[in-house]
Short mmCIF file of C-alpha atoms and ligand atoms in Angstrom, two decimals:
data_model
loop_
_atom_site.label_atom_id
_atom_site.label_comp_id
_atom_site.label_asym_id
_atom_site.label_seq_id
_atom_site.Cartn_x
_atom_site.Cartn_y
_atom_site.Cartn_z
CA TYR A 966 -119.12 -131.45 -146.56
CA GLY A 967 -121.29 -134.58 -146.37
CA TYR A 968 -122.50 -136.73 -149.14
CA ALA A 969 -122.97 -135.02 -152.33
CA GLN A 970 -123.28 -136.38 -156.03
CA ARG A 971 -120.55 -134.01 -157.71
CA SER A 972 -117.30 -134.47 -159.42
CA LYS A 973 -114.18 -135.00 -157.33
CA GLU A 974 -113.23 -131.38 -158.43
CA MET A 975 -116.48 -130.04 -157.41
CA GLN A 976 -116.20 -131.72 -153.95
CA ARG A 977 -112.78 -130.36 -153.60
CA GLN A 978 -114.02 -126.96 -154.13
CA ILE A 979 -116.92 -127.27 -151.74
CA LYS A 980 -114.74 -128.54 -149.12
CA LYS A 981 -112.39 -125.51 -149.66
CA ILE A 982 -115.38 -123.03 -149.45
CA ILE A 983 -116.62 -124.75 -146.06
CA GLU A 984 -113.06 -124.87 -144.62
CA ASP A 985 -112.39 -121.37 -145.53
CA TYR A 986 -115.77 -120.16 -144.20
CA ILE A 987 -115.36 -122.07 -140.66
CA LEU A 988 -111.60 -120.85 -140.10
CA GLU A 989 -112.44 -117.12 -141.30
CA ARG A 990 -115.81 -116.28 -140.00
CA GLN A 991 -114.90 -114.32 -136.90
CA GLN A 992 -118.61 -113.95 -135.75
CA MET A 993 -119.08 -117.87 -135.49
CA THR A 994 -118.54 -118.82 -131.64
CA CYS A 995 -119.86 -122.28 -132.11
CA LEU A 996 -120.44 -124.89 -134.78
CA PHE A 997 -123.39 -127.29 -134.60
CA ILE A 998 -123.04 -130.41 -136.43
CA LEU A 999 -126.32 -132.09 -137.07
CA VAL A 1000 -126.36 -135.86 -137.05
CA ASP A 1001 -129.09 -137.99 -138.18
CA SER A 1002 -129.56 -140.16 -135.08
CA ARG A 1003 -130.36 -143.29 -137.00
CA HIS A 1004 -127.00 -143.60 -138.24
CA ASP A 1005 -123.94 -144.89 -136.79
CA PRO A 1006 -120.83 -142.75 -136.38
CA GLN A 1007 -119.48 -141.85 -139.76
CA LYS A 1008 -115.96 -141.57 -140.86
CA ILE A 1009 -116.43 -138.18 -142.57
CA ASP A 1010 -118.22 -136.76 -139.37
CA LEU A 1011 -115.39 -137.83 -137.14
CA GLU A 1012 -112.76 -136.79 -139.35
CA PHE A 1013 -114.42 -133.30 -139.46
CA MET A 1014 -114.65 -132.94 -135.64
CA GLU A 1015 -110.89 -134.16 -135.59
CA TRP A 1016 -110.26 -131.27 -138.06
CA LEU A 1017 -112.34 -128.79 -136.04
CA GLY A 1018 -110.21 -129.81 -133.10
CA GLU A 1019 -106.96 -129.35 -134.65
CA ASN A 1020 -108.32 -125.91 -135.68
CA SER A 1021 -109.62 -125.08 -132.22
CA VAL A 1022 -113.25 -124.55 -133.58
CA PRO A 1023 -115.57 -124.89 -130.56
CA PHE A 1024 -118.60 -127.25 -131.77
CA ALA A 1025 -121.65 -129.13 -130.34
CA ILE A 1026 -123.46 -132.08 -131.66
CA VAL A 1027 -127.15 -132.03 -132.51
CA PHE A 1028 -128.76 -135.53 -132.82
CA THR A 1029 -131.70 -135.09 -135.18
CA LYS A 1030 -134.90 -137.06 -135.94
CA LEU A 1031 -135.04 -138.84 -132.52
CA ASP A 1032 -138.72 -139.40 -133.20
CA LYS A 1033 -137.84 -141.92 -135.64
CA LEU A 1034 -136.34 -144.28 -133.13
CA SER A 1035 -137.81 -146.09 -130.11
CA SER A 1036 -136.48 -144.70 -126.90
CA ALA A 1037 -134.56 -147.75 -126.36
CA ALA A 1038 -133.00 -147.55 -129.89
CA ALA A 1039 -132.29 -143.77 -129.24
CA LYS A 1040 -130.47 -144.46 -126.18
CA LYS A 1041 -128.58 -147.24 -127.59
CA GLN A 1042 -127.57 -145.39 -130.99
CA THR A 1043 -126.70 -142.17 -129.01
CA GLU A 1044 -124.50 -144.12 -126.43
CA LYS A 1045 -122.81 -145.49 -129.28
CA TYR A 1046 -121.93 -142.49 -130.64
CA ARG A 1047 -120.61 -140.92 -127.40
CA ASN A 1048 -118.47 -144.06 -126.85
CA THR A 1049 -116.90 -143.59 -130.37
CA LEU A 1050 -116.20 -139.93 -129.70
CA LEU A 1051 -114.70 -141.04 -126.30
CA GLU A 1052 -112.02 -143.27 -128.03
CA SER A 1053 -110.43 -140.22 -129.60
CA TRP A 1054 -111.79 -137.31 -127.37
CA GLU A 1055 -110.99 -136.74 -123.48
CA SER A 1056 -114.37 -135.09 -123.00
CA LEU A 1057 -117.49 -134.83 -125.10
CA PRO A 1058 -118.69 -131.56 -126.76
CA PRO A 1059 -122.22 -130.18 -125.69
CA ILE A 1060 -124.79 -132.65 -127.19
CA PHE A 1061 -128.52 -132.09 -127.90
CA TYR A 1062 -130.99 -134.64 -128.54
CA THR A 1063 -133.64 -133.35 -130.84
CA SER A 1064 -136.56 -134.02 -133.13
CA SER A 1065 -138.11 -131.19 -135.19
CA ALA A 1066 -141.24 -133.49 -135.35
CA ASP A 1067 -142.02 -133.67 -131.84
CA MET A 1068 -139.97 -130.49 -130.73
CA ARG A 1069 -138.04 -132.31 -128.17
CA GLY A 1070 -134.54 -130.66 -127.52
CA ARG A 1071 -135.60 -127.43 -128.89
CA ASN A 1072 -135.60 -125.26 -125.71
CA GLU A 1073 -132.35 -126.62 -124.66
CA LEU A 1074 -130.77 -125.89 -127.99
CA LEU A 1075 -132.41 -122.39 -128.14
CA ASP A 1076 -131.13 -121.67 -124.44
CA TYR A 1077 -127.60 -122.76 -125.53
CA ILE A 1078 -127.66 -120.32 -128.42
CA GLU A 1079 -128.78 -117.49 -126.37
CA GLU A 1080 -126.12 -118.32 -123.67
CA LEU A 1081 -123.53 -118.18 -126.66
CA ASN A 1082 -124.97 -114.83 -127.95
CA LYS A 1083 -124.20 -113.24 -124.53
CA LEU A 1084 -120.48 -114.18 -124.88
CA PRO A 1085 -118.09 -111.40 -126.15
CA LEU A 1086 -116.67 -112.07 -129.46
CA GLU A 1087 -112.97 -113.19 -129.49
CA CYS A 1088 -110.51 -110.66 -130.46
CA GLU A 1089 -107.84 -111.66 -132.65
N1 GTP B 953 -139.81 -137.25 -138.57
C1 GTP B 953 -138.76 -136.28 -138.54
N2 GTP B 953 -138.63 -135.95 -139.90
C2 GTP B 953 -137.71 -134.83 -140.24
C3 GTP B 953 -136.86 -134.45 -138.75
N3 GTP B 953 -136.30 -133.30 -139.34
C4 GTP B 953 -136.28 -133.24 -140.78
N4 GTP B 953 -137.37 -134.05 -141.10
C5 GTP B 953 -137.78 -134.57 -142.45
O1 GTP B 953 -136.58 -134.92 -143.06
C6 GTP B 953 -136.79 -134.44 -144.60
C7 GTP B 953 -135.35 -133.71 -144.80
O2 GTP B 953 -135.23 -132.58 -144.09
P1 GTP B 953 -134.07 -131.66 -143.77
O3 GTP B 953 -134.40 -130.57 -143.09
O4 GTP B 953 -133.28 -131.62 -145.11
O5 GTP B 953 -133.40 -132.53 -142.75
P2 GTP B 953 -131.98 -133.22 -142.83
O6 GTP B 953 -131.37 -133.62 -141.38
O7 GTP B 953 -131.05 -132.28 -143.55
O8 GTP B 953 -132.29 -134.81 -143.71
P3 GTP B 953 -131.80 -135.19 -144.90
O9 GTP B 953 -131.93 -134.17 -145.83
O10 GTP B 953 -133.02 -136.23 -145.23
O11 GTP B 953 -130.49 -135.65 -144.66
C8 GTP B 953 -137.94 -133.52 -144.55
O12 GTP B 953 -139.04 -134.34 -145.17
C9 GTP B 953 -138.07 -133.17 -142.97
O13 GTP B 953 -139.33 -133.02 -142.84
C10 GTP B 953 -137.45 -134.88 -137.64
O14 GTP B 953 -136.79 -134.53 -136.62
N5 GTP B 953 -138.12 -135.83 -137.48
MG1 MG B 954 -131.27 -131.94 -145.76
#
């Protein structure tokens, strides 16, 4: 749903495909939103999360590329993100702090997915 160099019409079609998938995919128990940790909270992402909330779609946030920030900057940036979320959410979703370069957060994320996979699928 993010940035795409496409015509407005194509963007609309892609949006529809993504939304239909998210709402109709029965097997999906949690949606992971990957957020480049270097960026400030983006309107498009916050709106997407709001839409997920309205549609009762469980989600978690995965901060990526944390190796690209100093640990002080990473702390500051992710705290800013959490604070922005708390402006519109009562509580925070699960949040993972990761880097594919140094593998941080990998086990936490895999453990969480494993736990999710143990849950029974919700019936309609
Ligand atoms: N240093 C670093 N590079 C990463 C990380 N994750 C992905 N990359 C690199 O970023 C580039 C894009 O990889 P993708 O897998 O498309 O990651 P993405 O998060 O979608 O990033 P963009 O496509 O750049 O928005 C590749 O060169 C990856 O090797 C990370 O955690 N740390
Ligand atoms: Mg990419």
